[in-house]
Short mmCIF file of C-alpha atoms and ligand atoms in Angstrom, two decimals:
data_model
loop_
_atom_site.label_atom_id
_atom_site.label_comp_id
_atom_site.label_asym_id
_atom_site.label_seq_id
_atom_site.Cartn_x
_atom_site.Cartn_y
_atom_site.Cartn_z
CA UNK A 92 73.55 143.87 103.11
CA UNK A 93 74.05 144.05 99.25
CA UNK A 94 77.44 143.55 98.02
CA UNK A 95 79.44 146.21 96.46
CA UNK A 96 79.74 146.79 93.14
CA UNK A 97 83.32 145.59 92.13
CA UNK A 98 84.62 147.94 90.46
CA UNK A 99 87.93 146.78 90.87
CA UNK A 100 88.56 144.34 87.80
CA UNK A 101 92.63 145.75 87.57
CA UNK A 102 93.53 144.13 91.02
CA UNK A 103 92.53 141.04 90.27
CA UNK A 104 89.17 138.80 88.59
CA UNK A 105 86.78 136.46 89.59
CA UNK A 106 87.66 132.89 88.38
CA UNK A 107 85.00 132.58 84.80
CA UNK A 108 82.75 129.84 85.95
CA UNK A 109 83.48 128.12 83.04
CA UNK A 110 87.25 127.95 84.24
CA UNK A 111 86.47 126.74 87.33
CA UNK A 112 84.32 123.88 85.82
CA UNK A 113 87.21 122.71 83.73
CA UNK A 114 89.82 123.00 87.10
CA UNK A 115 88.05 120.51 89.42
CA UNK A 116 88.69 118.05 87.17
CA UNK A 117 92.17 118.06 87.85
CA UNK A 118 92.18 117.36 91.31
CA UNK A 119 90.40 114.82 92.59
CA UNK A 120 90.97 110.67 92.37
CA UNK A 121 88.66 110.51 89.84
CA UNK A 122 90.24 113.08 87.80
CA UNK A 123 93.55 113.80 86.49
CA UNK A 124 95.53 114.20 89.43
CA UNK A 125 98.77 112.66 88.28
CA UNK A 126 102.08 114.65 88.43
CA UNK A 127 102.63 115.82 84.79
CA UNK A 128 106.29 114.60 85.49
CA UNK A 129 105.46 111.38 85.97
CA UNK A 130 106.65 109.19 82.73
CA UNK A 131 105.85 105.65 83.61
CA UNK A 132 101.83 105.93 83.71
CA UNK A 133 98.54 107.03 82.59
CA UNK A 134 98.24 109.19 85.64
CA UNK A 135 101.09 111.37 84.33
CA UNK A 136 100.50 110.78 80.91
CA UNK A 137 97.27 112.86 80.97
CA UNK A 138 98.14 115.15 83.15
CA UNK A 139 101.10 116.46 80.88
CA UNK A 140 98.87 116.31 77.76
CA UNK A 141 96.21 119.00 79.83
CA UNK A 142 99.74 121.05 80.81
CA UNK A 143 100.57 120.92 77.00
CA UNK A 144 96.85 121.82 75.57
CA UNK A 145 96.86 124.87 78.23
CA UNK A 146 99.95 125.67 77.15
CA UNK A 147 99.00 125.86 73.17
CA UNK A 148 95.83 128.25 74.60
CA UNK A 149 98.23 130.26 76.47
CA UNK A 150 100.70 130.51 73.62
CA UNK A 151 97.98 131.00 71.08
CA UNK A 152 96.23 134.23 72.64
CA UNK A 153 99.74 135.87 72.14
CA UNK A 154 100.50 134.46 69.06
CA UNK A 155 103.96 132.54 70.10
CA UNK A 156 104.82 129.28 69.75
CA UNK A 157 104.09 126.69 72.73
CA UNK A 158 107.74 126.15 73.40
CA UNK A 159 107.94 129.39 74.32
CA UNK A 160 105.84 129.33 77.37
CA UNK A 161 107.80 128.88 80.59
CA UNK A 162 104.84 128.30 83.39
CA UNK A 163 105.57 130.13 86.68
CA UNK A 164 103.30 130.92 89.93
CA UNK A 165 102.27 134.74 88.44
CA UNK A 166 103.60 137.66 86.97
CA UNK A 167 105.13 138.98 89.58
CA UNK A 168 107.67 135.33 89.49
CA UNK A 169 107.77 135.94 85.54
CA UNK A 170 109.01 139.37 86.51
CA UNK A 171 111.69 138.37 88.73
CA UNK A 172 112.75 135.47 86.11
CA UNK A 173 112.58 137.80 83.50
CA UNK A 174 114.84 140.73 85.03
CA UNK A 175 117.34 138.86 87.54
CA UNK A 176 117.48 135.91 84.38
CA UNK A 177 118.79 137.80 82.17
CA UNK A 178 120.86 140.04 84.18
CA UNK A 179 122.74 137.63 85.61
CA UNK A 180 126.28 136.81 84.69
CA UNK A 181 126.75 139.73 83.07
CA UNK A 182 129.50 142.16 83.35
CA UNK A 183 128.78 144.69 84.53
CA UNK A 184 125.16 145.32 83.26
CA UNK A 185 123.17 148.55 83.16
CA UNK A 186 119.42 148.19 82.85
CA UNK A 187 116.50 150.82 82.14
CA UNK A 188 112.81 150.99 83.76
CA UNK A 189 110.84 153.29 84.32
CA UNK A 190 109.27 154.97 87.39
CA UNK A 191 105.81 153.68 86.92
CA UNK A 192 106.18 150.27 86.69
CA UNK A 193 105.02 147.37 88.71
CA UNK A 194 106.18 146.96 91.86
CA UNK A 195 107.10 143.47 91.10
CA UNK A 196 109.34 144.99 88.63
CA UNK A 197 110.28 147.79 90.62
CA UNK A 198 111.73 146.16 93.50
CA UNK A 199 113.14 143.44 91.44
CA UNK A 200 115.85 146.98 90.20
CA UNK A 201 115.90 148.21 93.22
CA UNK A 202 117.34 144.88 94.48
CA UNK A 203 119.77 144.75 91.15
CA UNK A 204 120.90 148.11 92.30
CA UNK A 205 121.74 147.50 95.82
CA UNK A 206 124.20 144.37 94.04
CA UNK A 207 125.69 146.71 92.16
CA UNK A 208 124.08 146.93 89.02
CA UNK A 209 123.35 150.07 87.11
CA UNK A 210 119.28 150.94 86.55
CA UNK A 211 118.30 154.18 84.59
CA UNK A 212 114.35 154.60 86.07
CA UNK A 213 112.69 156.65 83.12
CA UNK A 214 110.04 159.37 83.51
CA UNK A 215 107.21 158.89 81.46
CA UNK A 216 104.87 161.67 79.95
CA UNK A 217 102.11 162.76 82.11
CA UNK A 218 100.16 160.62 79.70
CA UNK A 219 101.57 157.88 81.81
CA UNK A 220 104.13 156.31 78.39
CA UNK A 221 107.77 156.23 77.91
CA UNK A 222 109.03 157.04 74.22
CA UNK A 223 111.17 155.60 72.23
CA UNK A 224 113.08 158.21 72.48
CA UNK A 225 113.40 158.53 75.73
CA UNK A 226 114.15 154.90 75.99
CA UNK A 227 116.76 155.09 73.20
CA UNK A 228 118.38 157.61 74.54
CA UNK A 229 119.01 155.88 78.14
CA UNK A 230 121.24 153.47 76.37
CA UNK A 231 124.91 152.77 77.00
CA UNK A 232 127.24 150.57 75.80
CA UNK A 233 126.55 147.86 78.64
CA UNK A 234 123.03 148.31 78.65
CA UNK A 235 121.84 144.62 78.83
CA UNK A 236 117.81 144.89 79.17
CA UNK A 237 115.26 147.24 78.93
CA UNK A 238 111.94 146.45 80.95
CA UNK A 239 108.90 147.87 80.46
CA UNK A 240 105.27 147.33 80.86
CA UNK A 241 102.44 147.36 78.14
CA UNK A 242 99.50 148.72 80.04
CA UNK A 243 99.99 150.48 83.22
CA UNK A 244 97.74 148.90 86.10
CA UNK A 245 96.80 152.06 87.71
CA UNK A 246 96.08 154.74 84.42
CA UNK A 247 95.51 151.49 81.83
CA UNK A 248 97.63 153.44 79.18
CA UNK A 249 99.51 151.68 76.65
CA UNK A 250 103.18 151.96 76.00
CA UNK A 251 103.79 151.42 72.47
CA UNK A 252 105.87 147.94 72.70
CA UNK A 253 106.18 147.34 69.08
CA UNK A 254 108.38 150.68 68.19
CA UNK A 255 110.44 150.14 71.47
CA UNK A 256 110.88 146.68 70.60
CA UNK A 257 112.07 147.50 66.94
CA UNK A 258 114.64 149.99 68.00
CA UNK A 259 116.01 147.94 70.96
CA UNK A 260 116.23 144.89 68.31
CA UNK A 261 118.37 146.79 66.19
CA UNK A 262 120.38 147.47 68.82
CA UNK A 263 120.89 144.36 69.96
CA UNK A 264 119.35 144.84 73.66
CA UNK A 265 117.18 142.42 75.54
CA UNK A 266 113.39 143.86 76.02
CA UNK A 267 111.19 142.35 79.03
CA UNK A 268 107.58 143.53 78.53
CA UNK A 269 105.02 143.38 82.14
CA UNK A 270 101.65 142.38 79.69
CA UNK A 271 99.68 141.39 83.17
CA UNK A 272 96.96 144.26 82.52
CA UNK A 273 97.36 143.88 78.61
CA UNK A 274 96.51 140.23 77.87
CA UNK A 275 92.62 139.68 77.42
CA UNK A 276 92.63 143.73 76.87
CA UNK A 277 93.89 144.56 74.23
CA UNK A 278 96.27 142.85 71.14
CA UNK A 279 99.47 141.30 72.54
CA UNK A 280 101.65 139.54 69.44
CA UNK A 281 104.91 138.92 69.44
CA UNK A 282 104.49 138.19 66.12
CA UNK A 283 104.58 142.19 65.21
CA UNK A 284 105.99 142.90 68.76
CA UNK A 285 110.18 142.60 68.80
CA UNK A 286 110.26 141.61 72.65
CA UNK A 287 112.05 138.75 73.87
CA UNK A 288 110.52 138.26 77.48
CA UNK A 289 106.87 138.69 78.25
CA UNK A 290 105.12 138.69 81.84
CA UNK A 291 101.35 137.25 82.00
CA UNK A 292 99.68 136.72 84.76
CA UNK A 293 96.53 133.81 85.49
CA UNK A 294 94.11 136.08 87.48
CA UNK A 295 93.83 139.27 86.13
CA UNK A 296 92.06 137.55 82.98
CA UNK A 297 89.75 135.52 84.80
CA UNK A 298 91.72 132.57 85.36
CA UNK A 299 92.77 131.83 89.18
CA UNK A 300 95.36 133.53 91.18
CA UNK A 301 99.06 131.57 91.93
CA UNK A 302 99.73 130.69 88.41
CA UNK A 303 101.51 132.83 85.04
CA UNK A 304 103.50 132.55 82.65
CA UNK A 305 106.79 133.97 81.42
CA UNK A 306 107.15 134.09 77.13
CA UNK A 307 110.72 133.19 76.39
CA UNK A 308 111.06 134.11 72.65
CA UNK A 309 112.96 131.02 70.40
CA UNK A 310 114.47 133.15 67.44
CA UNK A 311 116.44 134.36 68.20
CA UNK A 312 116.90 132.17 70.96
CA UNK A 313 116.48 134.26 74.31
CA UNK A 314 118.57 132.78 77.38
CA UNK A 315 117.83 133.59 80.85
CA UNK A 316 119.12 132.06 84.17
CA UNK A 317 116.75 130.37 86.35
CA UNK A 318 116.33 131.68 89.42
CA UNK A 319 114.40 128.81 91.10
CA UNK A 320 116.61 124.95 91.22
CA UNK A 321 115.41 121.09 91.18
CA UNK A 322 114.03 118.57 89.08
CA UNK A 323 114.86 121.00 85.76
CA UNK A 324 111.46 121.48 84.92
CA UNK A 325 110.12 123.85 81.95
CA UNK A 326 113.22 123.18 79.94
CA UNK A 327 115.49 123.93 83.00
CA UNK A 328 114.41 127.65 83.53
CA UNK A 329 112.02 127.10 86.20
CA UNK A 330 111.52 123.93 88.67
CA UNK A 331 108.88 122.66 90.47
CA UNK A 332 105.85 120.23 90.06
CA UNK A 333 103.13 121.69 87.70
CA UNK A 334 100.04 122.62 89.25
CA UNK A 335 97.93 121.15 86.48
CA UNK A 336 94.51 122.77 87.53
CA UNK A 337 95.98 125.92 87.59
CA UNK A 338 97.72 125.65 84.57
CA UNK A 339 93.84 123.80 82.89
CA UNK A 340 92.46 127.16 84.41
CA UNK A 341 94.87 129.41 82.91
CA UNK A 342 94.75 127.91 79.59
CA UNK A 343 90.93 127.80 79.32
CA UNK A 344 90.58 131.07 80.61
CA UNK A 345 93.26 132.79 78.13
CA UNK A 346 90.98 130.49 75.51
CA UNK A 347 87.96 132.24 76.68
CA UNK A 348 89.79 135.67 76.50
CA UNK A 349 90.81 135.48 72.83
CA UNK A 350 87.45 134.43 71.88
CA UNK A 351 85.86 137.41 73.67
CA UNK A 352 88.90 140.25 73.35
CA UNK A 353 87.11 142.41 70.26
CA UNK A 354 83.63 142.21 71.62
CA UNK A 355 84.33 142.86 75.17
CA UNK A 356 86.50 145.35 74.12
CA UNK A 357 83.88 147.41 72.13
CA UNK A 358 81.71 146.66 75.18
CA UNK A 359 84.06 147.85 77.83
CA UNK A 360 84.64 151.12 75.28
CA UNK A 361 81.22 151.67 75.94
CA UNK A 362 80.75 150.89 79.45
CA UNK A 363 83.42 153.52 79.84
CA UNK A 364 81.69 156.22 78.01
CA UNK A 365 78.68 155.83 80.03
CA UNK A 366 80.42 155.77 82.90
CA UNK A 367 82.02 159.36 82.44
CA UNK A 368 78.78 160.74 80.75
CA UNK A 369 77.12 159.91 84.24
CA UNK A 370 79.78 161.81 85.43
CA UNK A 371 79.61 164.95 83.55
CA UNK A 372 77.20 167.06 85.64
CA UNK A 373 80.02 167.33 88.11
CA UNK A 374 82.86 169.58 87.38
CA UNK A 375 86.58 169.75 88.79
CA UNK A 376 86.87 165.56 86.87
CA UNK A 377 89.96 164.67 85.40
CA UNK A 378 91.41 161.69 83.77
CA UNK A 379 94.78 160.60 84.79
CA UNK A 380 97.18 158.75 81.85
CA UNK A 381 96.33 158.62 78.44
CA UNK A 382 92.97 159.52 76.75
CA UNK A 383 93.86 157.98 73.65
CA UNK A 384 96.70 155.25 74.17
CA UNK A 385 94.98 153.01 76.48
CA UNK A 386 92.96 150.00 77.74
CA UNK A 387 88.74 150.71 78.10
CA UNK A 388 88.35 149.09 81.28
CA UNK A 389 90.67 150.97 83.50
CA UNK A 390 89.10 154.64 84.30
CA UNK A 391 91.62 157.08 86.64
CA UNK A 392 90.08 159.87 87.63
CA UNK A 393 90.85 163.10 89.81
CA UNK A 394 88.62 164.96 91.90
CA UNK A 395 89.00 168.56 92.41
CA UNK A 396 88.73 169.59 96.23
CA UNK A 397 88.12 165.82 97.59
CA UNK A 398 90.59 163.96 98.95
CA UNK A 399 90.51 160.00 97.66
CA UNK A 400 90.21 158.48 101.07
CA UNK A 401 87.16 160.36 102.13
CA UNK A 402 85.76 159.54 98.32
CA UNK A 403 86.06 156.19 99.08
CA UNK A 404 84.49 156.06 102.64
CA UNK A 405 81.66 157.84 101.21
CA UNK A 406 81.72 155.13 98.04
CA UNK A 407 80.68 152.22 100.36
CA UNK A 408 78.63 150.63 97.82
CA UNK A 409 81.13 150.15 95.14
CA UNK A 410 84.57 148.64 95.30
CA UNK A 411 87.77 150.66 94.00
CA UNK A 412 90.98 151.17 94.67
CA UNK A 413 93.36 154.50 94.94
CA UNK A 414 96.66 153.74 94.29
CA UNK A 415 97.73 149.98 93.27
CA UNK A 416 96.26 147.36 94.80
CA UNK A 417 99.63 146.30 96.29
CA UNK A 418 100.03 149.72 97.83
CA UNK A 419 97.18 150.19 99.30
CA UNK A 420 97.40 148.78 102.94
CA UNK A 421 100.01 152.37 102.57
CA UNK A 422 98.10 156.13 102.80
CA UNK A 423 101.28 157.10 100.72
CA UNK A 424 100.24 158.88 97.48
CA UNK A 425 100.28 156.70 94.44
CA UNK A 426 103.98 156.69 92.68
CA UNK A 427 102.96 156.19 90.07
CA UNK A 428 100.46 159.24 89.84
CA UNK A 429 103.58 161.13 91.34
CA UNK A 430 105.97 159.71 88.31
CA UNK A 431 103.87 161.23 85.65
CA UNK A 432 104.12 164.51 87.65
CA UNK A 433 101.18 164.72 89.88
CA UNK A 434 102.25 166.59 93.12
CA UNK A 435 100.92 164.94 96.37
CA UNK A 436 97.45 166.60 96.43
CA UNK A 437 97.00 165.85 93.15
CA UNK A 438 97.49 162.22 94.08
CA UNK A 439 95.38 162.08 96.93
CA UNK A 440 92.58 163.19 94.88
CA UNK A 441 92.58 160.21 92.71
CA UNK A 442 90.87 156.87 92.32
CA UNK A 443 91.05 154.33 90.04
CA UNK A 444 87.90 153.07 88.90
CA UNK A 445 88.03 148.64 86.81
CA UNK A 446 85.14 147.29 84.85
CA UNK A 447 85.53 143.76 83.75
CA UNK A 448 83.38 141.13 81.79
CA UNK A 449 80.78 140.71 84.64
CA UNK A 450 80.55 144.97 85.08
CA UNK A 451 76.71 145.82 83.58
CA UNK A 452 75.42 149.23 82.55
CA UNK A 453 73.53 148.66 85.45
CA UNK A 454 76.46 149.23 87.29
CA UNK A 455 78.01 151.69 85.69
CA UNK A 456 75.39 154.21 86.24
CA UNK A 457 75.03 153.22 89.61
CA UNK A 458 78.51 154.00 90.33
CA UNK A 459 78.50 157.05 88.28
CA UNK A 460 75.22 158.03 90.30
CA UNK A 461 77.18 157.37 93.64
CA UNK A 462 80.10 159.80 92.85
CA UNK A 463 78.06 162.50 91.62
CA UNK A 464 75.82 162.34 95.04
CA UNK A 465 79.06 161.84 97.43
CA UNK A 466 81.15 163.88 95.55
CA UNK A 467 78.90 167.20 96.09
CA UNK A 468 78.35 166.06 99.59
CA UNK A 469 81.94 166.20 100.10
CA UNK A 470 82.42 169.55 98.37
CA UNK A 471 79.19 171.54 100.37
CA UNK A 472 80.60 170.54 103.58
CA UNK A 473 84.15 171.80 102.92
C1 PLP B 613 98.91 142.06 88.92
C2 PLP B 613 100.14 142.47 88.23
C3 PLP B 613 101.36 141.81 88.47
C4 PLP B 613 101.50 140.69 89.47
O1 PLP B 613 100.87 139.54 89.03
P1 PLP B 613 100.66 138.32 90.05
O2 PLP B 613 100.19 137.22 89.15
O3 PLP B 613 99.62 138.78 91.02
O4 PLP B 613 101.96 138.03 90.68
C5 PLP B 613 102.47 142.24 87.77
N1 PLP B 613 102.40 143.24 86.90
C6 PLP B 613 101.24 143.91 86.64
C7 PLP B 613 101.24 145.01 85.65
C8 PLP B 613 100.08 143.54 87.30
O5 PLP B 613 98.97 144.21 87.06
#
C-alpha cells in the first residue's frame, strides 16, 4: 500500500537527512561519545565543543547570545521551566495565559492554580490572537508573568510578541513566549522582541524529538528556579548529562532552518494557495484563525455539514490531524477551536491540514483533490 501523504508537519517532522548524518557521529566508539561534562579528557573535550557549536546555531537562528541557551528535553520541559521557574518563590503571584495555548503550558497553570496561585486565562479573538490590550488590561499589581505563545499549533496564527513584549517591559512583568511552531516559520528575534523566556522545541523543525531549548534572556538578567536537581548543569538551571547527538541534531537542524526560513517560506505561501484554490469548487470552506497574522504551512479549515471524524476516515490517503496532536487519542472538540468561539459543531467540523519542507505540489493537489471527492460524497449521502 502507498503511504499517506503527511500532511501533518505541525505535530511533529521527519529528522532532515542531513541532521541525521551529522547525529551518528556522536554516538558510537569511534565518534564523539564522551560526556560533555567530562573535564579531564579528549573524550569530553570534544564532546562539549559540539554542545557549544550547536548551541551558537541554536542561539543564532533567534538572534540571542549563546549563553542564553539553557538545553532541555523539548518544549514542553522549557515550558514547565519557564512558568513554574519563575513563579516560584514568589508571593503571592498572579499569572496570565490564555485559553488557547499549549497544553504543556496549559496544564503547567492549571497545576499553579490548584497551589494556590492566581491565573487570568485570556480569550483571544476569533482570529485565534490575544491583544495587547487585552493582555494589559489583565494586569494587577502582583502579576509576576505573562505567558503566551507566538504561533498557535492548531490555526498557525501569530500573536504579535513584540508589542506585548514592549508593554509588559515597561511594566516591569516577566513574558514567557511558546515559539515551538514559530522557529524555522517565521522571524523569531529577541533582538526586536522584549521577552525574557522563550520555548523551542528540536522536532518540530526537523531536528529529532526529546531535545529543546529554553532562551533565558541576560540583560536584563532573567532568573528562574530550576525545577530539575544534580550535577548543576546549564549554569545550574537545569541538570542532567547532555545528550550530545541530540543537541548536534538540534543545532544543525536550526542551522539548516535559518538558511532555508525566506525561501521555504515563500514556497510554503504558495503551496498554501494552491492548496485552497484546489479547494474552491467546493462551497460551505472556512478558515479557522487568522487570514492575515499567521504561519503558511498550517491550513485550518471547516467543513460545512461534515463532521471531522468521518472527513478523516474518508481521507485515508493523507495524514492530518483534528484537534492537537496531543488531544487527539480524545473525540472531545478542539479547545482551542472552542476558545476562539467555535460552538461544538463548529469544532467537529474542523481539520487541520501541515505542509512542511518535504510537502510537493504534487501533494498538495492530491490532497486538495481528495477533499473535494470525499467531501461531496459525504454531503450526497446526508
Ligand atoms: C509541540 C509543541 C510543544 C511541545 O514540544 P515537545 O518538544 O514535543 O515537548 C509545545 N508547544 C507547542 C506550541 C508545540 O507545538
Amino acid at each position: 500500500m502507498k503511504k499517506p501523504v503527511y500532511l501533518d508537519y505541525a505535530a511533529t517532522t521527519p529528522v532532515d537527512p542531513v541532521v541525521a548524518e551529522e547525529m551518528v557521529k556522536y554516538l558510537t566508539p569511534d565518534g564523539v561519545f564522551g560526556n560533555p561534562a567530562s573535564r579531564s579528557h579528549g573524550f569530553g573535550w570534544q564532546a562539549e565543543a559540539a554542545v557549544e557549536g550547536a548551541r551558537r546555531q541554536v542561539a543564532s537562528l533567534i538572534h540571542a547570545d549563546p549563553r542564553e541557551i539553557v538545553w532541555t528535553s523539548g518544549a514542553t520541559e522549557s515550558d514547565n521551566l519557564a512558568i513554574k521557574g519563575a513563579v516560584a518563590g514568589k508571593n503571592n503571584p498572579h499569572v496570565v495565559t490564555s485559553m488557547i495555548e499549549h497544553k504543556a503550558v496549559l496544564d503547567t497553570c492549571k497545576w499553579l492554580e490548584g497551589q494556590g496561585v492566581e491565573v487570568t486565562w485570556l480569550k483571544p479573538g476569533a482570529d485565534g490572537r490575544v491583544s495587547c490590550q487585552q493582555v494589559e488590561g489583565a494586569l494587577r499589581d502582583n502579576t509576576v508573568l505573562v505567558t503566551l505563545m507566538m504561533v498557535n499549533n492548531e490555526l498557525g496564527s501569530q500573536t504579535d510578541i513584540a508589542a506585548i513584549g514592549a508593554m509588559l517591559r515597561e511594566r516591569g512583568v516577566l513574558f514567557h513566549v511558546d515559539a515551538a511552531q514559530a522557529a524555522g516559520k517565521t522571524e523569531v528575534d529577541v533582538g526586536s522582541m522584549p521577552v525574557d523566556l522563550l520555548s523551542l522545541s528540536g522536532h518540530k523543525v526537523y531536528g529529532p524529538k526529546g531535545i529543546g531549548a529554553l532562551y533565558v534572556r541576560r540583560s536584563p538578567d532573567v532568573r528562574i528556579e530550576s525545577q530539575i536537581h544534580g550535577g548543576g548543569h546549564e549554569r545550574g538551571m537545569r541538570s542532567g548529562t547532555l545528550p550530545t547527538h541530540q543537541i548536534v541534531g538540534m543545532g544543525k537542524a536550526f542551522d539548516l532552518a535559518g538558511e532555508k526560513l525566506e525561501q521555504e517560506k515563500a514556497r510554503l505561501e504558495s503551496l498554501r494557495k494552491r492548496f485552497l484554490s484546489g479547494l474552491e469548487g467546493l462551497d460551505g470552506v472556512t478558515l479557522n484563525g487568522s487570514a492575515e497574522h499567521r504561519v503558511p504551512g498550517i491550513i485550518n479549515l471547516s467543513f460545512a455539514g461534515v463532521d471531522a471524524e468521518s472527513l478523516m476516515l474518508g481521507l485515508r490517503e493523507l495524514a492530518v490531524s483534528s484537534g492537537s496532536a496531543c488531544s487527539s487519542a480524545t473525540i472531545e472538540p478542539s479547545f482551542v477551536l472552542k476558545g476562539i468561539g467555535l460552538d461544538d459543531e463548529q469544532a467537529h467540523r474542523a481539520l487541520r491540514f501541515s505542509f512542511g519542507r518535504f510537502s510537493t505540489e504534487e501533494e498538495a493537489d492530491f490532497a486538495a483533490a481528495q477533499i473535494v471527492d470525499v467531501v461531496t460524497r459525504l454531503r450526497s449521502v446526508r
